[in-house]
Amino acid sequence: MSILWRDLEKIVCAVVLLAMTALGFANVVVRYLTHYSLAATEELLTNGFLILTIFGAAIAARKGEHLAVTILYDLVPSPARRVIAVLASGLSVLLLALSVWFTWQLLLNQYASGIQSYGLQIPAWYYSVGLPIGFALVIVRYIQHTLETWRGTGDGVTPDV
Amino acid sequence: MFDLDPGTQMLIVFFALLFLRVPVAFALGLSALYAMWMLGFGLDLVGDLIASGIAKFSLLAIPFFILAGTLMGSLGIASRMIAFFRILVGRLPGGMGLVGTVVCLFWGAVSGSGPASVAAIGPLIIKGMVEDGYSRGFAAGLVCTGAGLSIVIPPSIGLVIYGVIAETSIADLFIAAIVPGLFMGLLMLATLPFATTGRSLEGGSPSLDRLMPETDDTHRAYGDRLWRSFVHSFWGLMTPIVILGGIYSGVFTPTEAAVVATVYALFVGGVVYRTLSLKVLYEALVTASASSAVVMLVVAYASLFGWVVTVDDLIGKYSTVLLGLSDQSWVILLVIMLVLLVAGMFMDAITIMFISLPIFLPVVNELGWDPVWFGVLVMINLAIGLFTPPVGINLYVAANLTRLPLEQVARGALPFLLTSLIGLALVAMFPELSHVLLNAMR
């Protein structure tokens, strides 16, 4: 359980990306040999990509890899830095929370309207279920990282563009 | 501020957030949501826009090219390639500096991301160059520049995104960029003797032979050693041929080529070199997922931004201003290049394209420029931005690797910056450089 809590997004990403590689390669081989494309693979690949992106964003958030511009931050004195750091983190969490909300709305709409996917003709909300969960996980990881850098040097280590 | 139109307000909010050190992706999203709120519509589309901004088939090339590059590094394919080039050109004047440049160019044909290239091959090259008497700062600067060309030399994540925004064939862009990319590399090589006056240009230093275990057979003849090293690194050296040959001959689309490159790396690591283990595979998958997500989260929130730009008709306004600057199209091109260079000093390549291309592309269209040639120019501009202070991202990665102050790395890159600007001007003046391979193919 504790491994799942610590590495959930890593396991999700590794499994999804490996499956995408296998599926993508199978598609190339089939298309090359038979000149037919597996119609359903495009849908599976692009939606896998969606999950990969959001959960991968959680891995990156945990390590503080999301690019930021530090030019002003580096110029101001230390007390002002603390204010900027709190403000920037607050605004980031606000956007991520809004993203959870908006993808949750997307999920509800797709569920209510019963819309189907274009390739496999399965309910479209199957694919969207992971989105609000993924964004919520990004918030958790972002806050974990922010608290760690705050407690550490008091001088954030957000990587710079 | 409130008498400005929502689109312009969005731009102001975006830059304000950027300077508050809000990550670029989040600044794009927040400013777009702000503009939608001011406009009073669009908020119900946000979930859909985020999802459809990512889930595009052509963008799928990005995670696969990143994964292929990560695997090439961790499976030992990269280090064998470096060993081969050491033997091939290491004894020529310039020694490890020459090797470093050539490896960077070759690696550009495997990897599609500048900072990822610095991280993958930088440590090996810098170590070798320092042992050969080059200063650490110069070695780091050389790697920043050479790795910057990774986004010009195909495969290139930047060109994939340009192709999606400009609705241009990504395969055409890849092929058009080959000659200009190599041309920029040649200019780098030509800079080397001037940039290193008096330092370690004699070549053939003993450290070359000491560093790589592969060169323990130094008593053998050059041809013999070269052949052995070629056989040793054969599978890695074939990678660009698999990727670019597949695209050039029309066998693969760029996305398919990226998938094939990944499977190819797994095959070489798993069957030929036997360096593939579950642990290496898992770590490569996780690292590549995170790197891909950093790029794609920018793309996701930039599509919100792009939606507002089209709705609020920002494009028309700014494009008209740009077109009105001069009757001479070269003046307008010069202005565009200057804007891209300055933007490149502060922001990453992908964000810049999402913000500026909606304004530039109508101008390209109006003046009858070839969008493929323009794409190559944009990419060279943005590559230069990767190693231009104050915030060239390659400089930061290299400064981190070498534990050097940023200024010292930037000073090392300076000579290459000057020649790169000359190269940019030449690629702009001679569109033939971008067209020669495309024409040959048709």
GROMACS .gro file of C-alpha atoms in nm, chain A residues 7 10-11 13-15 17-18 20-21 24-28 31-32 41-42 45-47 49-50 52-60 63 65-74 84-85 87-89 91-96 98-99 102-103 106 109-110 131 135 138 142 155-158 160-161, chain B residues 17-30 33 43-44 46-48 50-52 54-57 59-60 62-64 67 250-253 256-257 259-260 262-263 266 281-282 284-294 296-298 300-301 304 345-348 390-393 396:
model
  144
    7ASP     CA    1   0.497   0.536  -0.668
   10LYS     CA    2   0.532   0.594  -1.184
   11ILE     CA    3   0.370   0.251  -1.209
   13CYS     CA    4   0.313   0.567  -1.652
   14ALA     CA    5   0.550   0.271  -1.696
   15VAL     CA    6   0.262   0.033  -1.771
   17LEU     CA    7   0.397   0.376  -2.199
   18LEU     CA    8   0.510   0.015  -2.240
   20MET     CA    9   0.159   0.209  -2.600
   21THR     CA   10   0.496   0.103  -2.743
   24GLY     CA   11   0.214   0.123  -3.171
   25PHE     CA   12   0.466  -0.128  -3.299
   26ALA     CA   13   0.198  -0.389  -3.366
   27ASN     CA   14   0.015  -0.127  -3.568
   28VAL     CA   15   0.324  -0.047  -3.778
   31ARG     CA   16   0.001  -0.181  -4.162
   32TYR     CA   17   0.328  -0.269  -4.334
   41THR     CA   18  -0.521   0.157  -3.206
   42GLU     CA   19  -0.522   0.528  -3.279
   45LEU     CA   20  -0.282   0.536  -2.827
   46THR     CA   21  -0.405   0.895  -2.808
   47ASN     CA   22  -0.605   0.827  -2.492
   49PHE     CA   23  -0.107   0.949  -2.418
   50LEU     CA   24  -0.358   1.163  -2.227
   52LEU     CA   25   0.057   0.934  -1.962
   53THR     CA   26   0.074   1.314  -1.974
   54ILE     CA   27  -0.132   1.385  -1.661
   55PHE     CA   28   0.026   1.112  -1.446
   56GLY     CA   29   0.371   1.197  -1.588
   57ALA     CA   30   0.306   1.555  -1.480
   58ALA     CA   31   0.270   1.420  -1.125
   59ILE     CA   32   0.615   1.253  -1.149
   60ALA     CA   33   0.760   1.580  -1.276
   63LYS     CA   34   1.075   1.630  -0.862
   65GLU     CA   35   1.071   1.958  -1.303
   66HIS     CA   36   0.802   2.189  -1.440
   67LEU     CA   37   0.981   2.477  -1.606
   68ALA     CA   38   0.966   2.821  -1.449
   69VAL     CA   39   1.138   3.153  -1.516
   70THR     CA   40   1.344   3.262  -1.214
   71ILE     CA   41   1.489   3.586  -1.346
   72LEU     CA   42   1.294   3.827  -1.121
   73TYR     CA   43   1.295   3.583  -0.831
   74ASP     CA   44   1.675   3.572  -0.837
   84ILE     CA   45   0.674   3.519  -0.428
   85ALA     CA   46   0.720   3.148  -0.357
   87LEU     CA   47   0.208   3.329  -0.420
   88ALA     CA   48   0.339   3.117  -0.709
   89SER     CA   49   0.256   2.791  -0.530
   91LEU     CA   50  -0.166   3.017  -0.800
   92SER     CA   51  -0.033   2.685  -0.933
   93VAL     CA   52  -0.249   2.485  -0.695
   94LEU     CA   53  -0.547   2.703  -0.795
   95LEU     CA   54  -0.498   2.616  -1.163
   96LEU     CA   55  -0.455   2.246  -1.088
   98LEU     CA   56  -0.960   2.418  -1.156
   99SER     CA   57  -0.825   2.150  -1.391
  102PHE     CA   58  -1.311   2.106  -1.542
  103THR     CA   59  -1.207   1.749  -1.627
  106LEU     CA   60  -1.609   1.671  -1.880
  109ASN     CA   61  -2.105   1.538  -1.935
  110GLN     CA   62  -1.973   1.237  -2.121
  131LEU     CA   63  -0.808   1.280  -1.578
  135PHE     CA   64  -0.475   1.620  -1.180
  138VAL     CA   65  -0.041   1.639  -0.946
  142TYR     CA   66   0.326   1.962  -0.619
  155ASP     CA   67   1.514   2.875  -0.146
  156GLY     CA   68   1.312   2.684  -0.403
  157VAL     CA   69   1.486   2.459  -0.652
  158THR     CA   70   1.230   2.487  -0.928
  160ASP     CA   71   1.475   2.723  -1.466
  161VAL     CA   72   1.398   2.774  -1.831
  178LEU     CA   73   0.269   3.520  -1.371
  179LEU     CA   74   0.585   3.416  -1.551
  180PHE     CA   75   0.790   3.668  -1.357
  181LEU     CA   76   0.630   3.551  -1.034
  182ARG     CA   77   0.799   3.216  -1.104
  183VAL     CA   78   0.473   3.034  -1.170
  184PRO     CA   79   0.571   2.735  -1.389
  185VAL     CA   80   0.526   2.822  -1.758
  186ALA     CA   81   0.254   2.562  -1.818
  187PHE     CA   82   0.044   2.689  -1.525
  188ALA     CA   83   0.093   3.054  -1.627
  189LEU     CA   84  -0.046   2.971  -1.971
  190GLY     CA   85  -0.348   2.795  -1.820
  191LEU     CA   86  -0.422   3.063  -1.559
  194LEU     CA   87  -0.885   3.093  -1.786
  204LEU     CA   88  -1.519   2.792  -1.954
  205ASP     CA   89  -1.752   2.500  -2.029
  207VAL     CA   90  -1.196   2.378  -2.081
  208GLY     CA   91  -1.196   2.004  -1.999
  209ASP     CA   92  -1.249   1.919  -2.363
  211ILE     CA   93  -0.721   2.021  -2.245
  212ALA     CA   94  -0.798   1.663  -2.352
  213SER     CA   95  -0.810   1.732  -2.725
  215ILE     CA   96  -0.297   1.641  -2.591
  216ALA     CA   97  -0.472   1.350  -2.763
  217LYS     CA   98  -0.339   1.414  -3.115
  218PHE     CA   99  -0.187   1.133  -3.317
  220LEU     CA  100   0.206   1.454  -3.107
  221LEU     CA  101   0.251   1.088  -3.013
  223ILE     CA  102   0.706   1.311  -2.868
  224PRO     CA  103   0.691   1.047  -2.589
  225PHE     CA  104   0.835   0.781  -2.821
  228LEU     CA  105   1.181   0.718  -2.470
  411GLY     CA  106   0.815   0.711  -4.705
  412VAL     CA  107   0.801   0.376  -4.520
  413PHE     CA  108   0.718   0.537  -4.185
  414THR     CA  109   0.533   0.845  -4.073
  417GLU     CA  110   0.572   0.542  -3.659
  418ALA     CA  111   0.944   0.611  -3.690
  420VAL     CA  112   0.778   0.386  -3.223
  421VAL     CA  113   1.019   0.186  -3.438
  423THR     CA  114   1.198   0.276  -2.939
  424VAL     CA  115   1.155  -0.092  -3.029
  427LEU     CA  116   1.494  -0.223  -2.688
  442LEU     CA  117   1.352  -0.051  -1.850
  443TYR     CA  118   1.132   0.070  -1.562
  445ALA     CA  119   1.372   0.465  -1.858
  446LEU     CA  120   0.992   0.444  -1.887
  447VAL     CA  121   0.944   0.663  -1.578
  448THR     CA  122   1.206   0.921  -1.680
  449ALA     CA  123   1.071   0.945  -2.033
  450SER     CA  124   0.711   0.980  -1.904
  451ALA     CA  125   0.810   1.272  -1.683
  452SER     CA  126   1.011   1.447  -1.959
  453SER     CA  127   0.731   1.398  -2.209
  454ALA     CA  128   0.475   1.529  -1.957
  455VAL     CA  129   0.675   1.847  -1.893
  457MET     CA  130   0.292   1.806  -2.305
  458LEU     CA  131   0.152   1.992  -2.003
  459VAL     CA  132   0.272   2.312  -2.170
  461ALA     CA  133  -0.222   2.118  -2.300
  462TYR     CA  134  -0.255   2.458  -2.133
  465LEU     CA  135  -0.649   2.689  -2.396
  506MET     CA  136   1.643   3.423  -2.412
  507PHE     CA  137   1.356   3.401  -2.164
  508MET     CA  138   1.120   3.118  -2.254
  509ASP     CA  139   1.127   2.760  -2.377
  551PRO     CA  140   2.005   3.481  -1.925
  552VAL     CA  141   1.774   3.178  -1.931
  553GLY     CA  142   1.895   2.941  -2.203
  554ILE     CA  143   1.775   2.608  -2.070
  557TYR     CA  144   2.122   2.560  -1.688
   0.00000   0.00000   0.00000
